[in-house]
PDB file of C-alpha atoms and ligand atoms in Angstrom:
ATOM      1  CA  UNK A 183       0.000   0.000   0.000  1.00  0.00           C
ATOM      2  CA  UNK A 184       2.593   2.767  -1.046  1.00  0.00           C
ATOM      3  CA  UNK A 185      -0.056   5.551  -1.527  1.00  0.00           C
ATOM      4  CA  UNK A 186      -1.374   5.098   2.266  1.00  0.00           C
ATOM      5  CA  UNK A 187       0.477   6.717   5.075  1.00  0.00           C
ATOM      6  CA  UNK A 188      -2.360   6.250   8.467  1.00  0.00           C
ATOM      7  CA  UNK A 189      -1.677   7.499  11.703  1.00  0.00           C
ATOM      8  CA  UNK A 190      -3.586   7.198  14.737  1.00  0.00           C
ATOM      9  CA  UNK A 191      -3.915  10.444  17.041  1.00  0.00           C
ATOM     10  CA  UNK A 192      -1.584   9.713  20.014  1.00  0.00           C
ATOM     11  CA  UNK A 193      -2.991  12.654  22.466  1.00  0.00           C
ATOM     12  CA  UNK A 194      -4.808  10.133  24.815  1.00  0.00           C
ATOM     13  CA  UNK A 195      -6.716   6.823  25.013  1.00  0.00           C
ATOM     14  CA  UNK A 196      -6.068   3.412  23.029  1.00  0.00           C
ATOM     15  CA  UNK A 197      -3.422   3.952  20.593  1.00  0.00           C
ATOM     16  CA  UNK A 198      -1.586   0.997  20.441  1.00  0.00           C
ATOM     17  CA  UNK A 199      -4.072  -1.707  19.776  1.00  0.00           C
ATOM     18  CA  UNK A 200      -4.780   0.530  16.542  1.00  0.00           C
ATOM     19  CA  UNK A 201      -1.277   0.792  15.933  1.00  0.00           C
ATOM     20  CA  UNK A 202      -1.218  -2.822  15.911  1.00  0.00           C
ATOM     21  CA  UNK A 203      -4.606  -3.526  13.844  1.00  0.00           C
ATOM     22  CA  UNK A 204      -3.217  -1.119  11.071  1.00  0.00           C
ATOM     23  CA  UNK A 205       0.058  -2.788  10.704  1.00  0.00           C
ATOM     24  CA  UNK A 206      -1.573  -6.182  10.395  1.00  0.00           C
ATOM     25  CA  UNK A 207      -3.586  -4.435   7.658  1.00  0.00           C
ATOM     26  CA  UNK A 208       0.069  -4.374   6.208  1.00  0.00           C
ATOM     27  CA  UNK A 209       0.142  -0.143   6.649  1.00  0.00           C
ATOM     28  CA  UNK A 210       2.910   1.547   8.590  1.00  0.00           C
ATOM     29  CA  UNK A 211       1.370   3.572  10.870  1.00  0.00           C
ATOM     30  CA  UNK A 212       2.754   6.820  12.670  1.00  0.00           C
ATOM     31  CA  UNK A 213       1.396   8.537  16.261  1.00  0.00           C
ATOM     32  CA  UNK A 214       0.382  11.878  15.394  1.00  0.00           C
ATOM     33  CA  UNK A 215       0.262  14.496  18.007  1.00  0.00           C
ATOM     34  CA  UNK A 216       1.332  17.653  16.093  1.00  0.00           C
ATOM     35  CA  UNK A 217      -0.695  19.540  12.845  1.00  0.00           C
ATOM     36  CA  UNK A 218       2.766  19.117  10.777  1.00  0.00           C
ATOM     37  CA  UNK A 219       2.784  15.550  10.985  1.00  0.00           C
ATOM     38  CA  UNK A 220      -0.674  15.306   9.093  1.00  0.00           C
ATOM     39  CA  UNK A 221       0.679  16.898   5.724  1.00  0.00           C
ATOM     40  CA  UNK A 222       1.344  13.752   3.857  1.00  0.00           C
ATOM     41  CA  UNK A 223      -1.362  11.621   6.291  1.00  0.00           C
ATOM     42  CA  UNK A 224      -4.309  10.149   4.257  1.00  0.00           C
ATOM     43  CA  UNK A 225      -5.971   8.064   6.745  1.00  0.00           C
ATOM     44  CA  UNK A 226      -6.172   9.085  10.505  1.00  0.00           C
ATOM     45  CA  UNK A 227      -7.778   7.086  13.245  1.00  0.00           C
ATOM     46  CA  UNK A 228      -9.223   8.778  16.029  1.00  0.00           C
ATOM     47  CA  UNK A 229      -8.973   6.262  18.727  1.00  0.00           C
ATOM     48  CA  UNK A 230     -11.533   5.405  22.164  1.00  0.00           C
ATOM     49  CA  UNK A 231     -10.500   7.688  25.758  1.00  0.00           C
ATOM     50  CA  UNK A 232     -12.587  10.141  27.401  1.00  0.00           C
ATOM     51  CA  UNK A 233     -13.753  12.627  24.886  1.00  0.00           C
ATOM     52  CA  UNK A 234     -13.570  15.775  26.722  1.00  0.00           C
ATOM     53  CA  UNK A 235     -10.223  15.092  27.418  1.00  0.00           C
ATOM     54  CA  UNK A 236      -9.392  14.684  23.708  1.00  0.00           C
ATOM     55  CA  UNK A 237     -11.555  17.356  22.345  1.00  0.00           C
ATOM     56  CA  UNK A 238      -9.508  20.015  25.082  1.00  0.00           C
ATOM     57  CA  UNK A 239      -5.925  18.359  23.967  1.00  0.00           C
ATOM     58  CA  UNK A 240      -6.881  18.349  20.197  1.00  0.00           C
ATOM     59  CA  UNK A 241      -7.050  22.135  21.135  1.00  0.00           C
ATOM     60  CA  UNK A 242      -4.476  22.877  23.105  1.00  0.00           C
ATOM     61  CA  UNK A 243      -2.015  21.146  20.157  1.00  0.00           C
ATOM     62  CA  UNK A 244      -4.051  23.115  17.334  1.00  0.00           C
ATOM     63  CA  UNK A 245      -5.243  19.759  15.680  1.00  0.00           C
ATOM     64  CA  UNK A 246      -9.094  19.896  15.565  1.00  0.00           C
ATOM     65  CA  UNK A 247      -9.157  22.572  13.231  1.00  0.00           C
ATOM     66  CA  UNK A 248      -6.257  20.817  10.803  1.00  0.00           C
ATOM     67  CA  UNK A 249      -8.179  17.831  11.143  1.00  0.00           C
ATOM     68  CA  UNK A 250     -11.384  19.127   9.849  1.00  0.00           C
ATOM     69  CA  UNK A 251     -10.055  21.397   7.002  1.00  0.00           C
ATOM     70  CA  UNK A 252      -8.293  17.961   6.132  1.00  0.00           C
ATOM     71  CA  UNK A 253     -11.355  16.348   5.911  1.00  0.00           C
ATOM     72  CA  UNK A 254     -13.714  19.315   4.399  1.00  0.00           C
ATOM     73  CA  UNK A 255     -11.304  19.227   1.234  1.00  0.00           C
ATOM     74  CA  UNK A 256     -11.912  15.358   1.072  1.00  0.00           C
ATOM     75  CA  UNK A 257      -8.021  14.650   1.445  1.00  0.00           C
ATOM     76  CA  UNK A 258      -8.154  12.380   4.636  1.00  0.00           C
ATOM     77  CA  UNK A 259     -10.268  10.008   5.373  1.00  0.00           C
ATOM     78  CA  UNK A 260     -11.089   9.599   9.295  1.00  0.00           C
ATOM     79  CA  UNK A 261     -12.029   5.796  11.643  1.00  0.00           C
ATOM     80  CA  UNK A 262     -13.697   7.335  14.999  1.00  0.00           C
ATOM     81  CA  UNK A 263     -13.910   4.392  17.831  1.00  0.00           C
ATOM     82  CA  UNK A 264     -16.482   5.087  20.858  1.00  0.00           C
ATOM     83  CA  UNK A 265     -14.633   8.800  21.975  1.00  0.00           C
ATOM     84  CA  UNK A 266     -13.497   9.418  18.070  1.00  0.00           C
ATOM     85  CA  UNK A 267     -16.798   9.060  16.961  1.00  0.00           C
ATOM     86  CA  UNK A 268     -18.643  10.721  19.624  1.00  0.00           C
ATOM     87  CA  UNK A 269     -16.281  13.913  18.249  1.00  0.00           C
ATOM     88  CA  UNK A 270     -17.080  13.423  14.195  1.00  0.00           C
ATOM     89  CA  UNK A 271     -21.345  13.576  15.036  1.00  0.00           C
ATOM     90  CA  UNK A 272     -23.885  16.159  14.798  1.00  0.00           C
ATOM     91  CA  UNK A 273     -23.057  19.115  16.853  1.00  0.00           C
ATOM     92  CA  UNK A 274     -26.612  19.379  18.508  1.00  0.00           C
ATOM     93  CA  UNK A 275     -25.045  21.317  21.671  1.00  0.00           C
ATOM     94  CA  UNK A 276     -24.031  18.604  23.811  1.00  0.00           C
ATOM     95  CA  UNK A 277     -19.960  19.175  24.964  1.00  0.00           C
ATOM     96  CA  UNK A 278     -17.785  18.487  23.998  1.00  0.00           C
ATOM     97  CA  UNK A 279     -18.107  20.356  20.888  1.00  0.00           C
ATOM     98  CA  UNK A 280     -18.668  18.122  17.948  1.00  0.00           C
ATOM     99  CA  UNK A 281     -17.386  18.632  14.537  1.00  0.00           C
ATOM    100  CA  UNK A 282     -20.112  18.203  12.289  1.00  0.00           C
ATOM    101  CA  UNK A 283     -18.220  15.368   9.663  1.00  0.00           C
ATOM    102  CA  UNK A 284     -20.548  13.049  10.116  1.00  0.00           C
ATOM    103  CA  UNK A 285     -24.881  13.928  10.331  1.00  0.00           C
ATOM    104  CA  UNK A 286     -25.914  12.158  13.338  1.00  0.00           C
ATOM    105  CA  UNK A 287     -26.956  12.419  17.010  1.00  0.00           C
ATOM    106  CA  UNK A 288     -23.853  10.927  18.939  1.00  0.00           C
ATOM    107  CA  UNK A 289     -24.984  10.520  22.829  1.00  0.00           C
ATOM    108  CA  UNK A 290     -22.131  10.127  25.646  1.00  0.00           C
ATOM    109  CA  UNK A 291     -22.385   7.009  27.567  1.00  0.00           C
ATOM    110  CA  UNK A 292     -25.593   6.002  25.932  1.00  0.00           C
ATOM    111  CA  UNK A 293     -25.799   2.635  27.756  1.00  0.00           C
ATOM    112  CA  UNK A 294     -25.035   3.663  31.200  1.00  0.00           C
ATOM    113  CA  UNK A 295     -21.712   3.489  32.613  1.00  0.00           C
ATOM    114  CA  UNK A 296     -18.384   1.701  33.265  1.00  0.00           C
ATOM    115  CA  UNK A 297     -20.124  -1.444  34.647  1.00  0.00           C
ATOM    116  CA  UNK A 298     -22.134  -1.443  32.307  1.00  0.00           C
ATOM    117  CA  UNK A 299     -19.572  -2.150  29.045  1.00  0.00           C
ATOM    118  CA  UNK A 300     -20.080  -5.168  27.719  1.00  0.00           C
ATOM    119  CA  UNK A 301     -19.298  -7.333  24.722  1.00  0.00           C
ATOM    120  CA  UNK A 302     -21.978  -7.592  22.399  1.00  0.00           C
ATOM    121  CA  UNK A 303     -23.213  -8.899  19.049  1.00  0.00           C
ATOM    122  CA  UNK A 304     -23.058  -6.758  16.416  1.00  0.00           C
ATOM    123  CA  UNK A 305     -24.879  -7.251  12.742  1.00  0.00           C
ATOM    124  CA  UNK A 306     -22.940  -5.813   9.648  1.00  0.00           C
ATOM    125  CA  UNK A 307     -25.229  -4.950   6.991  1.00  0.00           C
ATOM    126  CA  UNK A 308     -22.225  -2.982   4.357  1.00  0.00           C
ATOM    127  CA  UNK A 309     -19.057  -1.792   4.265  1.00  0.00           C
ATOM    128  CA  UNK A 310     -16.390  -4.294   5.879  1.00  0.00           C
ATOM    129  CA  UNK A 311     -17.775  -7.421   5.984  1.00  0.00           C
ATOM    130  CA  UNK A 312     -21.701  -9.025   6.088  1.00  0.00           C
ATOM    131  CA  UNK A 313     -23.025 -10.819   8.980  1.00  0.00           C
ATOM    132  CA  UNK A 314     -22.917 -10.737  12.659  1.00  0.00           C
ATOM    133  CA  UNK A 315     -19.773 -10.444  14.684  1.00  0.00           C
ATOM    134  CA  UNK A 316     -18.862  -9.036  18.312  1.00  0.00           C
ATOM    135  CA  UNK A 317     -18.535  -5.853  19.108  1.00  0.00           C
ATOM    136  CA  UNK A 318     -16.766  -4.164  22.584  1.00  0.00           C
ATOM    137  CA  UNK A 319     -18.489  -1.514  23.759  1.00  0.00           C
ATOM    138  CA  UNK A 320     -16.796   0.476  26.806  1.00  0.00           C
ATOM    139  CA  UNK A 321     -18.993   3.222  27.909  1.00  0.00           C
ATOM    140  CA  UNK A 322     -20.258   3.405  24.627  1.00  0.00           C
ATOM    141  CA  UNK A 323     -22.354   6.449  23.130  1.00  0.00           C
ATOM    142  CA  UNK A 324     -25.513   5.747  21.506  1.00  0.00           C
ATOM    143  CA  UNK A 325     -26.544   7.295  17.685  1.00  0.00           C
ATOM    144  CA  UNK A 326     -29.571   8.566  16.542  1.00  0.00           C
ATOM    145  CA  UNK A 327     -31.523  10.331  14.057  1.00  0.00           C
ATOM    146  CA  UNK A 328     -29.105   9.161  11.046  1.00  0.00           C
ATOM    147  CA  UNK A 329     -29.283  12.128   8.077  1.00  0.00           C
ATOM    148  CA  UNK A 330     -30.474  10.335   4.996  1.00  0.00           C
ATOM    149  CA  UNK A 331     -26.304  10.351   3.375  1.00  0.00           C
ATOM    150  CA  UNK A 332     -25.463   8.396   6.194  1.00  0.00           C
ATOM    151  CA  UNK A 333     -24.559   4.679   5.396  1.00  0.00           C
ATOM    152  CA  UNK A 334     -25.547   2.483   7.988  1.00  0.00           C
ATOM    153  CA  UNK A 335     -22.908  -0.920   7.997  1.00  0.00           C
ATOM    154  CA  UNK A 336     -23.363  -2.405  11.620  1.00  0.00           C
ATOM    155  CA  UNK A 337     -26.523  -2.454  14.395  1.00  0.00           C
ATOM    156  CA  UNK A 338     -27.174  -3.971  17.511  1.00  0.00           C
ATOM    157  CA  UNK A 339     -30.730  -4.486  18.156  1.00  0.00           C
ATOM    158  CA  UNK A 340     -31.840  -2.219  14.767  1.00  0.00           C
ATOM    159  CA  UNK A 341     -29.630   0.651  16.195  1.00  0.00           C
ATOM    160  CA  UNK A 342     -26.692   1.147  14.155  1.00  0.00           C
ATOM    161  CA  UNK A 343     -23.637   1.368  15.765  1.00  0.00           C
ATOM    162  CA  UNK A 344     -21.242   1.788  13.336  1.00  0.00           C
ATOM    163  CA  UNK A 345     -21.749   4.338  10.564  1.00  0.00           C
ATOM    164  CA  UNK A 346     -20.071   6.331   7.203  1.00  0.00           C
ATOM    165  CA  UNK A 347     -20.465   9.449   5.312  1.00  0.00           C
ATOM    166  CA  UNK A 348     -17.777   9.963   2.337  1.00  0.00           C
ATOM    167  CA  UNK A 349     -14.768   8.964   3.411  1.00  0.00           C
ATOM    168  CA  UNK A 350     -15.785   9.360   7.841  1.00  0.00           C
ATOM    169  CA  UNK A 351     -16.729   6.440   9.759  1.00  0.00           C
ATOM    170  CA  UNK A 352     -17.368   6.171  13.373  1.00  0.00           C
ATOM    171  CA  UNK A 353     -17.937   2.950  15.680  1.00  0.00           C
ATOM    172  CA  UNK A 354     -19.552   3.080  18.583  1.00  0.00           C
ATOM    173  CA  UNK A 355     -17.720  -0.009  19.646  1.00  0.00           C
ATOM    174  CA  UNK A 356     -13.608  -0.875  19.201  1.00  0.00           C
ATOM    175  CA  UNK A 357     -12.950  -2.720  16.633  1.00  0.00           C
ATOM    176  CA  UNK A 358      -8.840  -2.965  17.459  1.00  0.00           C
ATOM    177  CA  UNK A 359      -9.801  -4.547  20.272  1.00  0.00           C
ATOM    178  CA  UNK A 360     -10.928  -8.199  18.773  1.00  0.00           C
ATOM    179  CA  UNK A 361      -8.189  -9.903  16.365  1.00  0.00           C
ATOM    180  CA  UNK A 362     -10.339  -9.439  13.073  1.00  0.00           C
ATOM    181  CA  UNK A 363      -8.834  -6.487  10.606  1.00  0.00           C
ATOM    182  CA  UNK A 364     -11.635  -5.970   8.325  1.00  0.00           C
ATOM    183  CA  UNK A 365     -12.493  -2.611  10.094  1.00  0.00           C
ATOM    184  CA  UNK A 366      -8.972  -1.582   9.324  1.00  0.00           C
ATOM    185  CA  UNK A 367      -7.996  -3.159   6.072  1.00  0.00           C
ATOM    186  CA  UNK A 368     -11.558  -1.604   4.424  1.00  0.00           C
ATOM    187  CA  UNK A 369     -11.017   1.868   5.630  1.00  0.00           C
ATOM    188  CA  UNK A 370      -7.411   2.213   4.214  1.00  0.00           C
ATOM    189  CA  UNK A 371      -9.206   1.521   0.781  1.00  0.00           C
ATOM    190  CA  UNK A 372     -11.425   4.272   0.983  1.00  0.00           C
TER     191      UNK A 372
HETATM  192  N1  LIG B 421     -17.509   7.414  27.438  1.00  0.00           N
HETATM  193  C1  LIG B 421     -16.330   7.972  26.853  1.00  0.00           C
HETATM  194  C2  LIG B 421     -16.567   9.431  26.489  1.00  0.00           C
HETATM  195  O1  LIG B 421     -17.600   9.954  26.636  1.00  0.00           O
HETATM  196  C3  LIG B 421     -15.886   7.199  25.636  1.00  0.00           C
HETATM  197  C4  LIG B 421     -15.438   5.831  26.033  1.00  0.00           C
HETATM  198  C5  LIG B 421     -14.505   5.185  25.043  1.00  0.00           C
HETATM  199  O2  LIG B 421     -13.933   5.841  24.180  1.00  0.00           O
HETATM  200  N2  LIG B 421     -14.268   3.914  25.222  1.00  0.00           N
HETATM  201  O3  LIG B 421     -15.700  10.068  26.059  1.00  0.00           O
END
């Protein structure tokens, strides 16, 4: 894959299990925690944590704004897990402040909290792969009220739960946290 060069945002949260899912992908990934490393990035993950935390250290390092120009122009494509995702929704004045990339309601801890993270099944209806798999979902948010360009390609129990529009996709759940790459391997193709 010599056109590809990924990185996954190393401010905070799970980075290396990414890392790892990418390489077995066969990409070499980079951390990125400055706006000059994303120049010659095409695919960026942005990985699980607390999103609060992220949003306020995407500011402080002057990356949320990069990130989203990026994006806007249609030169990087972007994989949101559980706090990555709850960032790329619909900004419908919940905090932290979300960035509008994807049209969708993206609800903090939608299932309840810590004790309440389970493993789950998951149904994939595009993208990826077909069929039903298992999904981890640690303090997971909750989507609703899909715009009609969003592409559902997973639910669990008829709510989807994993999501694209153009070349964004958020999970509700992490997929670099179960040994299967599809997750990984499809988005470096888009
Ligand atoms: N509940 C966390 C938040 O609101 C996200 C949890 C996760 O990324 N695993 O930011």
């Amino acid at each position: 894959m010599p056109s590809v060069r990924p990185a996954v945002l190393a401010l905070q949260g799970s980075v290396e299990p990414h890392l790892r899912a990418l390489s077995e992908a066969g990409a070499e990934p980079i951390e990125l925690r400055r706006p000059d490393q994303l120049d010659d990035i095409t695919h960026l993950v942005i990985p699980g944590g607390e999103s609060t935390t992220l949003s306020h250290l995407l500011d402080l390092h002057s990356l949320a704004r990069t990130i989203t120009d990026r994006v806007m122009a249609g030169d990087l494509a972007l994989l949101g897990t559980c706090a990555g995702a709850i960032l790329m929704g619909r900004d419908d004045d919940e905090a932290p402040r979300r960035w509008n990339l994807i049209d969708i309601g993206v609800h903090r801890n939608g299932y309840g909290r810590q004790v309440h993270s389970f493993i789950g099944d998951i149904e994939w209806i595009s993208g990826p792969r077909s069929g039903a798999s298992e999904g981890v979902f640690i303090r997971a948010p909750r989507l609703d009220r899909p715009a009609a360009e969003v592409e559902i390609l997973a639910t669990r129990a008829q709510e989807p739960v994993a999501v694209r529009q153009g070349r964004c996709v958020a999970c509700t759940f992490h997929p670099e946290l179960t040994t299967d790459t599809q997750v990984h391997r499809w988005f470096l193709e888009l």
